[in-house]
PDB file of C-alpha atoms and ligand atoms in Angstrom:
ATOM      1  CA  MET A1198       7.084  12.186  30.599  1.00 35.00           C
ATOM      2  CA  ARG A1199       5.242  14.047  27.839  1.00 38.00           C
ATOM      3  CA  PHE A1200       1.821  13.150  26.505  1.00 37.00           C
ATOM      4  CA  SER A1201      -0.112  14.217  23.419  1.00 40.00           C
ATOM      5  CA  ARG A1202      -3.381  16.048  24.132  1.00 37.00           C
ATOM      6  CA  GLU A1203      -5.355  12.814  23.822  1.00 36.00           C
ATOM      7  CA  GLY A1204      -2.763  10.929  25.868  1.00 40.00           C
ATOM      8  CA  HIS A1205      -2.877  13.616  28.549  1.00 39.00           C
ATOM      9  CA  ILE A1206      -6.648  13.369  28.842  1.00 34.00           C
ATOM     10  CA  TYR A1207      -6.374   9.604  28.933  1.00 38.00           C
ATOM     11  CA  GLU A1208      -3.760   9.694  31.713  1.00 40.00           C
ATOM     12  CA  LYS A1209      -5.843  12.160  33.749  1.00 37.00           C
ATOM     13  CA  CYS A1210      -8.868   9.929  33.465  1.00 31.00           C
ATOM     14  CA  LYS A1211      -6.855   6.840  34.411  1.00 40.00           C
ATOM     15  CA  ILE A1212      -5.533   8.526  37.548  1.00 37.00           C
ATOM     16  CA  PHE A1213      -9.066   9.617  38.423  1.00 34.00           C
ATOM     17  CA  CYS A1214     -10.326   6.065  37.977  1.00 35.00           C
ATOM     18  CA  LEU A1215      -7.532   4.662  40.117  1.00 38.00           C
ATOM     19  CA  ASP A1216      -8.427   7.209  42.837  1.00 39.00           C
ATOM     20  CA  ALA A1217     -12.043   6.163  42.586  1.00 37.00           C
ATOM     21  CA  ASP A1218     -10.979   2.547  42.879  1.00 40.00           C
ATOM     22  CA  SER A1219      -9.007   3.273  46.067  1.00 40.00           C
ATOM     23  CA  TYR A1220     -11.886   5.291  47.440  1.00 36.00           C
ATOM     24  CA  TYR A1221     -14.283   2.491  46.635  1.00 36.00           C
ATOM     25  CA  THR A1222     -12.120  -0.092  48.473  1.00 37.00           C
ATOM     26  CA  SER A1223     -11.506   2.189  51.415  1.00 39.00           C
ATOM     27  CA  SER A1224     -15.202   3.034  51.674  1.00 38.00           C
ATOM     28  CA  LEU A1225     -16.108  -0.622  51.778  1.00 38.00           C
ATOM     29  CA  HIS A1226     -13.689  -1.182  54.625  1.00 42.00           C
ATOM     30  CA  ASN A1227     -15.036   1.732  56.664  1.00 41.00           C
ATOM     31  CA  LEU A1228     -18.628   0.801  56.087  1.00 36.00           C
ATOM     32  CA  THR A1229     -18.053  -2.819  57.112  1.00 39.00           C
ATOM     33  CA  ALA A1230     -16.435  -1.626  60.327  1.00 39.00           C
ATOM     34  CA  SER A1231     -19.399   0.532  61.210  1.00 40.00           C
ATOM     35  CA  ARG A1232     -21.927  -2.204  60.305  1.00 42.00           C
ATOM     36  CA  CYS A1233     -24.127   0.263  58.386  1.00 38.00           C
ATOM     37  CA  THR A1234     -25.354  -2.486  56.079  1.00 42.00           C
ATOM     38  CA  VAL A1235     -28.250  -0.596  54.422  1.00 40.00           C
ATOM     39  CA  LYS A1236     -26.242   2.548  53.790  1.00 47.00           C
ATOM     40  CA  LYS A1237     -23.285   0.391  52.723  1.00 49.00           C
ATOM     41  CA  SER A1238     -25.356  -1.340  50.089  1.00 51.00           C
ATOM     42  CA  PHE A1239     -26.681   1.970  48.722  1.00 48.00           C
ATOM     43  CA  ILE A1240     -23.318   3.724  48.750  1.00 47.00           C
ATOM     44  CA  THR A1241     -21.344   0.813  47.324  1.00 51.00           C
ATOM     45  CA  THR A1242     -23.855   0.398  44.496  1.00 53.00           C
ATOM     46  CA  SER A1243     -23.605   4.110  43.688  1.00 53.00           C
ATOM     47  CA  ILE A1244     -19.848   4.111  43.799  1.00 50.00           C
ATOM     48  CA  ALA A1245     -19.739   0.988  41.677  1.00 56.00           C
ATOM     49  CA  LYS A1246     -21.917   2.696  39.068  1.00 57.00           C
ATOM     50  CA  ILE A1247     -19.696   5.775  39.050  1.00 48.00           C
ATOM     51  CA  PHE A1248     -16.666   3.535  38.776  1.00 49.00           C
ATOM     52  CA  LEU A1249     -18.172   1.727  35.793  1.00 56.00           C
ATOM     53  CA  ILE A1250     -19.024   5.020  34.067  1.00 50.00           C
ATOM     54  CA  LEU A1251     -15.470   6.244  34.590  1.00 47.00           C
ATOM     55  CA  LYS A1252     -14.124   2.952  33.255  1.00 54.00           C
ATOM     56  CA  ARG A1253     -16.286   3.322  30.157  1.00 55.00           C
ATOM     57  CA  LYS A1254     -15.141   6.938  29.714  1.00 50.00           C
ATOM     58  CA  MET A1255     -11.559   5.823  29.976  1.00 50.00           C
ATOM     59  CA  PHE A1256     -12.184   3.109  27.368  1.00 44.00           C
ATOM     60  CA  THR A1257     -13.797   5.645  25.034  1.00 50.00           C
ATOM     61  CA  LEU A1258     -10.824   7.986  25.344  1.00 49.00           C
ATOM     62  CA  ARG A1259      -8.475   5.104  24.664  1.00 55.00           C
ATOM     63  CA  GLN A1260     -10.447   4.225  21.537  1.00 53.00           C
ATOM     64  CA  LEU A1261     -10.434   7.868  20.494  1.00 44.00           C
ATOM     65  CA  SER A1262      -6.679   8.219  20.851  1.00 46.00           C
ATOM     66  CA  GLN A1263      -6.162   4.961  18.921  1.00 52.00           C
ATOM     67  CA  ALA A1264      -8.436   6.196  16.119  1.00 44.00           C
ATOM     68  CA  VAL A1265      -6.523   9.485  15.930  1.00 41.00           C
ATOM     69  CA  ALA A1266      -3.252   7.551  15.704  1.00 47.00           C
ATOM     70  CA  ARG A1267      -4.671   5.354  12.916  1.00 50.00           C
ATOM     71  CA  ASN A1268      -5.745   8.398  10.897  1.00 49.00           C
ATOM     72  CA  VAL A1269      -2.314  10.016  10.877  1.00 58.00           C
ATOM     73  CA  ARG A1270      -1.415   9.256   7.236  1.00 66.00           C
ATOM     74  CA  SER A1271       1.950   7.687   6.694  1.00 88.00           C
ATOM     75  CA  LYS A1272       3.926   8.830   3.650  1.00 96.00           C
ATOM     76  CA  HIS A1273       4.564   6.565   0.698  1.00 98.00           C
ATOM     77  CA  THR A1274       8.152   5.399   0.522  1.00 98.00           C
ATOM     78  CA  LEU A1275      10.388   3.923  -2.152  1.00 98.00           C
ATOM     79  CA  PRO A1276      10.344   0.118  -1.770  1.00 98.00           C
ATOM     80  CA  ASP A1277      13.691  -1.675  -1.638  1.00 98.00           C
ATOM     81  CA  LEU A1278      14.623  -3.786  -4.627  1.00 98.00           C
ATOM     82  CA  PRO A1279      14.645  -7.544  -3.911  1.00 96.00           C
ATOM     83  CA  TYR A1280      18.072  -7.749  -5.671  1.00 98.00           C
ATOM     84  CA  ASP A1281      21.129  -5.593  -6.403  1.00 98.00           C
ATOM     85  CA  TYR A1282      21.146  -2.986  -9.161  1.00 98.00           C
ATOM     86  CA  ALA A1283      23.547  -5.147 -11.207  1.00 98.00           C
ATOM     87  CA  ALA A1284      21.672  -8.417 -10.621  1.00 98.00           C
ATOM     88  CA  LEU A1285      19.649  -8.249 -13.849  1.00 98.00           C
ATOM     89  CA  GLU A1286      22.672  -7.786 -16.121  1.00 98.00           C
ATOM     90  CA  PRO A1287      23.165  -8.345 -18.992  1.00 98.00           C
ATOM     91  CA  VAL A1288      19.449  -7.900 -19.759  1.00 98.00           C
ATOM     92  CA  ILE A1289      19.163  -4.605 -17.809  1.00 98.00           C
ATOM     93  CA  SER A1290      22.326  -2.745 -16.848  1.00 98.00           C
ATOM     94  CA  ARG A1291      23.243  -1.533 -13.379  1.00 98.00           C
ATOM     95  CA  ASP A1292      23.072   2.108 -14.528  1.00 98.00           C
ATOM     96  CA  ILE A1293      19.538   1.747 -15.836  1.00 98.00           C
ATOM     97  CA  MET A1294      18.356  -0.024 -12.682  1.00 98.00           C
ATOM     98  CA  ASN A1295      20.019   2.545 -10.436  1.00 98.00           C
ATOM     99  CA  LEU A1296      18.515   5.547 -12.239  1.00 98.00           C
ATOM    100  CA  HIS A1297      15.171   3.861 -12.800  1.00 98.00           C
ATOM    101  CA  HIS A1298      14.705   2.894  -9.160  1.00 98.00           C
ATOM    102  CA  SER A1299      16.489   5.596  -7.157  1.00 98.00           C
ATOM    103  CA  LYS A1300      15.579   8.578  -9.369  1.00 98.00           C
ATOM    104  CA  HIS A1301      12.509   7.873 -11.485  1.00 98.00           C
ATOM    105  CA  HIS A1302      10.514   5.774  -9.043  1.00 98.00           C
ATOM    106  CA  GLN A1303      11.563   8.038  -6.171  1.00 98.00           C
ATOM    107  CA  THR A1304      10.194  11.042  -8.071  1.00 98.00           C
ATOM    108  CA  TYR A1305       6.781   9.392  -8.418  1.00 98.00           C
ATOM    109  CA  VAL A1306       6.774   8.680  -4.683  1.00 98.00           C
ATOM    110  CA  THR A1307       7.792  12.255  -3.800  1.00 98.00           C
ATOM    111  CA  ASN A1308       5.213  13.804  -6.110  1.00 98.00           C
ATOM    112  CA  LEU A1309       2.457  11.432  -4.955  1.00 98.00           C
ATOM    113  CA  ASN A1310       3.067  12.462  -1.348  1.00 98.00           C
ATOM    114  CA  ALA A1311       2.998  16.153  -2.340  1.00 98.00           C
ATOM    115  CA  ALA A1312      -0.270  15.681  -4.255  1.00 98.00           C
ATOM    116  CA  GLU A1313      -1.836  13.834  -1.303  1.00 98.00           C
ATOM    117  CA  ASP A1314      -0.808  16.649   1.072  1.00 98.00           C
ATOM    118  CA  LYS A1315      -2.524  19.178  -1.198  1.00 98.00           C
ATOM    119  CA  LEU A1316      -5.565  16.904  -1.471  1.00 98.00           C
ATOM    120  CA  LYS A1317      -5.837  16.648   2.314  1.00 97.00           C
ATOM    121  CA  LEU A1318      -5.830  20.444   2.666  1.00 98.00           C
ATOM    122  CA  ALA A1319      -8.349  20.834  -0.164  1.00 98.00           C
ATOM    123  CA  VAL A1320     -10.693  18.258   1.413  1.00 98.00           C
ATOM    124  CA  GLU A1321     -10.441  19.993   4.795  1.00 97.00           C
ATOM    125  CA  LYS A1322     -11.424  23.275   3.122  1.00 98.00           C
ATOM    126  CA  SER A1323     -14.107  21.604   0.949  1.00 98.00           C
ATOM    127  CA  ASP A1324     -12.264  23.163  -2.000  1.00 98.00           C
ATOM    128  CA  VAL A1325     -13.843  21.076  -4.763  1.00 98.00           C
ATOM    129  CA  SER A1326     -12.071  22.939  -7.567  1.00 98.00           C
ATOM    130  CA  THR A1327      -8.637  22.121  -6.164  1.00 98.00           C
ATOM    131  CA  ILE A1328      -9.685  18.519  -5.425  1.00 98.00           C
ATOM    132  CA  ILE A1329     -10.622  18.045  -9.099  1.00 98.00           C
ATOM    133  CA  SER A1330      -7.457  19.753 -10.340  1.00 98.00           C
ATOM    134  CA  LEU A1331      -5.310  17.266  -8.373  1.00 98.00           C
ATOM    135  CA  ALA A1332      -6.727  14.189 -10.143  1.00 98.00           C
ATOM    136  CA  PRO A1333      -4.142  14.097 -12.980  1.00 98.00           C
ATOM    137  CA  ALA A1334      -1.197  14.358 -10.546  1.00 98.00           C
ATOM    138  CA  LEU A1335      -2.643  11.617  -8.345  1.00 98.00           C
ATOM    139  CA  LYS A1336      -3.255   9.346 -11.339  1.00 98.00           C
ATOM    140  CA  PHE A1337       0.176   9.936 -12.872  1.00 98.00           C
ATOM    141  CA  ASN A1338       2.301   9.725  -9.730  1.00 98.00           C
ATOM    142  CA  GLY A1339       0.103   7.167  -7.967  1.00 98.00           C
ATOM    143  CA  GLY A1340       0.190   5.049 -11.121  1.00 98.00           C
ATOM    144  CA  GLY A1341       3.953   5.482 -11.398  1.00 98.00           C
ATOM    145  CA  HIS A1342       4.412   4.291  -7.822  1.00 98.00           C
ATOM    146  CA  LEU A1343       2.033   1.317  -8.189  1.00 98.00           C
ATOM    147  CA  ASN A1344       3.384   0.229 -11.574  1.00 98.00           C
ATOM    148  CA  HIS A1345       7.045   0.326 -10.604  1.00 98.00           C
ATOM    149  CA  SER A1346       6.381  -1.417  -7.275  1.00 98.00           C
ATOM    150  CA  ILE A1347       4.932  -4.331  -9.280  1.00 98.00           C
ATOM    151  CA  PHE A1348       7.644  -4.149 -11.969  1.00 98.00           C
ATOM    152  CA  TRP A1349      10.558  -4.714  -9.550  1.00 98.00           C
ATOM    153  CA  GLN A1350       8.827  -7.815  -8.173  1.00 98.00           C
ATOM    154  CA  ASN A1351       7.994  -9.056 -11.687  1.00 98.00           C
ATOM    155  CA  LEU A1352      11.715  -9.340 -12.464  1.00 98.00           C
ATOM    156  CA  SER A1353      14.211 -11.829 -11.097  1.00 98.00           C
ATOM    157  CA  PRO A1354      17.893 -12.629 -11.650  1.00 97.00           C
ATOM    158  CA  GLY A1355      17.173 -16.314 -11.029  1.00 94.00           C
ATOM    159  CA  SER A1356      15.344 -18.722 -13.287  1.00 92.00           C
ATOM    160  CA  THR A1357      11.670 -19.199 -12.406  1.00 97.00           C
ATOM    161  CA  LYS A1358       8.756 -21.108 -13.872  1.00 97.00           C
ATOM    162  CA  PRO A1359       5.025 -20.382 -14.008  1.00 98.00           C
ATOM    163  CA  SER A1360       2.809 -22.453 -11.737  1.00 98.00           C
ATOM    164  CA  ALA A1361       0.646 -25.192 -13.216  1.00 98.00           C
ATOM    165  CA  ASP A1362      -2.385 -22.973 -12.657  1.00 98.00           C
ATOM    166  CA  LEU A1363      -0.824 -20.008 -14.515  1.00 98.00           C
ATOM    167  CA  THR A1364       0.349 -22.234 -17.364  1.00 98.00           C
ATOM    168  CA  ALA A1365      -3.130 -23.735 -17.738  1.00 98.00           C
ATOM    169  CA  LEU A1366      -4.808 -20.322 -17.731  1.00 98.00           C
ATOM    170  CA  ILE A1367      -2.329 -18.902 -20.274  1.00 98.00           C
ATOM    171  CA  ASP A1368      -3.062 -21.884 -22.535  1.00 98.00           C
ATOM    172  CA  LYS A1369      -6.806 -21.336 -22.099  1.00 98.00           C
ATOM    173  CA  SER A1370      -6.555 -17.576 -22.681  1.00 98.00           C
ATOM    174  CA  PHE A1371      -4.090 -17.479 -25.593  1.00 98.00           C
ATOM    175  CA  GLY A1372      -3.743 -20.992 -26.931  1.00 98.00           C
ATOM    176  CA  SER A1373      -0.130 -21.412 -25.793  1.00 98.00           C
ATOM    177  CA  PHE A1374       2.651 -19.780 -23.788  1.00 98.00           C
ATOM    178  CA  ASP A1375       4.484 -18.759 -26.968  1.00 98.00           C
ATOM    179  CA  LYS A1376       1.337 -17.153 -28.400  1.00 98.00           C
ATOM    180  CA  MET A1377       0.956 -15.139 -25.194  1.00 98.00           C
ATOM    181  CA  LYS A1378       4.586 -13.963 -25.471  1.00 98.00           C
ATOM    182  CA  THR A1379       4.108 -12.953 -29.096  1.00 98.00           C
ATOM    183  CA  ASP A1380       0.856 -11.091 -28.440  1.00 98.00           C
ATOM    184  CA  LEU A1381       2.166  -9.338 -25.326  1.00 98.00           C
ATOM    185  CA  SER A1382       5.411  -8.361 -27.073  1.00 98.00           C
ATOM    186  CA  THR A1383       3.605  -7.011 -30.138  1.00 98.00           C
ATOM    187  CA  ALA A1384       1.169  -4.950 -28.071  1.00 98.00           C
ATOM    188  CA  THR A1385       3.946  -3.629 -25.822  1.00 98.00           C
ATOM    189  CA  VAL A1386       6.373  -2.666 -28.591  1.00 98.00           C
ATOM    190  CA  ALA A1387       3.533  -0.898 -30.441  1.00 98.00           C
ATOM    191  CA  ILE A1388       2.723   1.495 -27.581  1.00 98.00           C
ATOM    192  CA  GLN A1389       3.000   5.033 -28.903  1.00 98.00           C
ATOM    193  CA  GLY A1390       5.212   7.171 -26.695  1.00 97.00           C
ATOM    194  CA  SER A1391       5.544   6.017 -23.094  1.00 98.00           C
ATOM    195  CA  GLY A1392       3.518   3.348 -21.377  1.00 98.00           C
ATOM    196  CA  TRP A1393       3.225  -0.217 -20.130  1.00 98.00           C
ATOM    197  CA  GLY A1394       2.319  -3.578 -21.619  1.00 98.00           C
ATOM    198  CA  TRP A1395       0.355  -5.751 -19.189  1.00 98.00           C
ATOM    199  CA  LEU A1396      -0.924  -9.221 -18.537  1.00 98.00           C
ATOM    200  CA  GLY A1397      -3.986  -8.795 -16.349  1.00 98.00           C
ATOM    201  CA  TYR A1398      -6.517 -11.152 -14.828  1.00 98.00           C
ATOM    202  CA  CYS A1399     -10.128 -10.484 -15.832  1.00 98.00           C
ATOM    203  CA  LYS A1400     -12.401 -11.450 -12.953  1.00 98.00           C
ATOM    204  CA  LYS A1401     -15.498 -11.403 -15.171  1.00 98.00           C
ATOM    205  CA  SER A1402     -14.269 -13.883 -17.762  1.00 98.00           C
ATOM    206  CA  GLY A1403     -11.767 -15.711 -15.575  1.00 98.00           C
ATOM    207  CA  LEU A1404      -9.182 -15.268 -18.339  1.00 98.00           C
ATOM    208  CA  ILE A1405      -5.852 -13.475 -18.664  1.00 98.00           C
ATOM    209  CA  LYS A1406      -5.898 -10.490 -21.005  1.00 98.00           C
ATOM    210  CA  ILE A1407      -3.332  -8.181 -22.583  1.00 98.00           C
ATOM    211  CA  SER A1408      -3.605  -4.443 -22.160  1.00 98.00           C
ATOM    212  CA  ALA A1409      -1.420  -1.552 -23.334  1.00 98.00           C
ATOM    213  CA  CYS A1410      -1.652   1.443 -21.001  1.00 98.00           C
ATOM    214  CA  PRO A1411      -0.357   4.913 -21.876  1.00 98.00           C
ATOM    215  CA  ASN A1412       1.801   7.003 -19.538  1.00 98.00           C
ATOM    216  CA  GLN A1413       1.588   5.711 -15.969  1.00 98.00           C
ATOM    217  CA  ASP A1414      -2.093   4.741 -16.114  1.00 98.00           C
ATOM    218  CA  PRO A1415      -2.506   2.053 -13.445  1.00 98.00           C
ATOM    219  CA  LEU A1416      -3.993  -1.128 -14.932  1.00 98.00           C
ATOM    220  CA  GLU A1417      -6.667  -2.024 -12.393  1.00 98.00           C
ATOM    221  CA  ALA A1418      -7.914   1.525 -11.839  1.00 97.00           C
ATOM    222  CA  THR A1419      -8.280   2.194 -15.557  1.00 97.00           C
ATOM    223  CA  THR A1420      -9.292  -1.221 -17.000  1.00 98.00           C
ATOM    224  CA  GLY A1421     -10.484  -3.368 -14.087  1.00 98.00           C
ATOM    225  CA  LEU A1422      -7.865  -6.030 -14.884  1.00 98.00           C
ATOM    226  CA  VAL A1423      -5.797  -7.218 -11.925  1.00 98.00           C
ATOM    227  CA  PRO A1424      -2.107  -6.686 -12.767  1.00 98.00           C
ATOM    228  CA  LEU A1425      -0.031  -9.862 -13.092  1.00 98.00           C
ATOM    229  CA  LEU A1426       2.920  -8.777 -15.252  1.00 98.00           C
ATOM    230  CA  GLY A1427       3.903  -5.301 -16.397  1.00 98.00           C
ATOM    231  CA  ILE A1428       6.565  -4.312 -18.931  1.00 98.00           C
ATOM    232  CA  ASP A1429       7.741  -0.728 -18.622  1.00 98.00           C
ATOM    233  CA  VAL A1430       8.459   0.770 -22.051  1.00 98.00           C
ATOM    234  CA  TRP A1431       9.221   4.290 -20.986  1.00 98.00           C
ATOM    235  CA  GLU A1432      12.560   5.189 -22.571  1.00 98.00           C
ATOM    236  CA  HIS A1433      14.114   5.554 -19.095  1.00 98.00           C
ATOM    237  CA  ALA A1434      13.654   1.757 -18.760  1.00 98.00           C
ATOM    238  CA  TYR A1435      15.881   0.818 -21.703  1.00 98.00           C
ATOM    239  CA  TYR A1436      17.315   3.703 -23.752  1.00 98.00           C
ATOM    240  CA  LEU A1437      20.797   3.815 -22.135  1.00 98.00           C
ATOM    241  CA  GLN A1438      21.327   0.216 -23.235  1.00 98.00           C
ATOM    242  CA  TYR A1439      18.999  -0.520 -26.154  1.00 98.00           C
ATOM    243  CA  LYS A1440      18.825   3.001 -27.629  1.00 98.00           C
ATOM    244  CA  ASN A1441      15.807   3.233 -29.946  1.00 97.00           C
ATOM    245  CA  VAL A1442      15.356  -0.536 -30.406  1.00 98.00           C
ATOM    246  CA  ARG A1443      12.497  -1.135 -28.011  1.00 98.00           C
ATOM    247  CA  ALA A1444      11.747  -4.521 -29.582  1.00 98.00           C
ATOM    248  CA  ASP A1445      15.139  -5.899 -28.463  1.00 98.00           C
ATOM    249  CA  TYR A1446      14.525  -4.770 -24.900  1.00 98.00           C
ATOM    250  CA  VAL A1447      11.057  -6.369 -24.822  1.00 98.00           C
ATOM    251  CA  LYS A1448      12.439  -9.601 -26.296  1.00 98.00           C
ATOM    252  CA  ALA A1449      15.266  -9.721 -23.736  1.00 98.00           C
ATOM    253  CA  ILE A1450      13.134  -8.950 -20.704  1.00 98.00           C
ATOM    254  CA  PHE A1451      11.369 -12.309 -21.002  1.00 98.00           C
ATOM    255  CA  ASP A1452      14.659 -13.897 -19.826  1.00 97.00           C
ATOM    256  CA  ILE A1453      14.319 -12.233 -16.408  1.00 98.00           C
ATOM    257  CA  ILE A1454      10.581 -12.444 -15.753  1.00 98.00           C
ATOM    258  CA  ASN A1455       9.793 -13.684 -12.260  1.00 98.00           C
ATOM    259  CA  TRP A1456       7.110 -16.236 -13.153  1.00 98.00           C
ATOM    260  CA  LYS A1457       6.851 -17.239  -9.514  1.00 98.00           C
ATOM    261  CA  ASP A1458       5.724 -13.694  -8.666  1.00 98.00           C
ATOM    262  CA  VAL A1459       3.309 -13.628 -11.620  1.00 98.00           C
ATOM    263  CA  SER A1460       1.871 -16.995 -10.487  1.00 98.00           C
ATOM    264  CA  GLU A1461       1.401 -15.701  -6.930  1.00 98.00           C
ATOM    265  CA  ARG A1462      -0.386 -12.587  -8.217  1.00 98.00           C
ATOM    266  CA  LEU A1463      -2.757 -14.790 -10.199  1.00 98.00           C
ATOM    267  CA  ALA A1464      -3.486 -16.933  -7.142  1.00 98.00           C
ATOM    268  CA  LYS A1465      -4.313 -13.801  -5.114  1.00 98.00           C
ATOM    269  CA  ALA A1466      -6.400 -12.284  -7.911  1.00 98.00           C
ATOM    270  CA  LYS A1467      -8.735 -15.278  -8.148  1.00 95.00           C
TER     271      LYS A1467
HETATM  272 FE1  FE2 B1822       9.787   3.313 -15.384  1.00 93.16          FE
END
């Protein structure tokens, strides 16, 4: 059997403690036989103390090895879609979903992991210049990973309805559900270049707000709003099917919004 360095130390210590335990038991037996009660009391107390110290040492090493294991960073991975690539047709085609998920989102994940590896090395070397230079890559690829992970969940091939709580808060925040749709659509279609239109929960006001974020800027990190619903208007999200008519894509996407997921995000955000 092979052990890591920490595991090896731990095993050594455990064996030592077990030996001490046997010695302790055997000593008790011998001392009882010889009726050396005073010496027995002194020796057994001493051995018991040593045993306790060794037990504590063993516990500390166990904690140490567990902490080391916890700090081994796991890589980000591409999340599975909760439906098939063709499930959102005819609103979003299989080809778009396949490329969008397996190529575009995967690239954000790959580049985020690479940026985090570089960051780890830079932090270990206290290389502040490199740490600062990595910020744009972390924001772009980290945002891309976060945004798309929400986006897949925000969509659904089945019909869903907003919860009573979400409906009431949309009415309070925008006046009506239709007004929210109009405002969100207008803001999203108007984004210059690539970006995302969002519904986000504002913890300060207790209202839902609309935000248009450029590039892959993550909503919460850049505005403080908790993301509820995101609409990706990068061309990779619609161009194969809708060409340059972004407005048609934004109009159609409301037919496949997973309002159950949006409602659950609101409940968690509160
Ligand atoms: Fe995208």
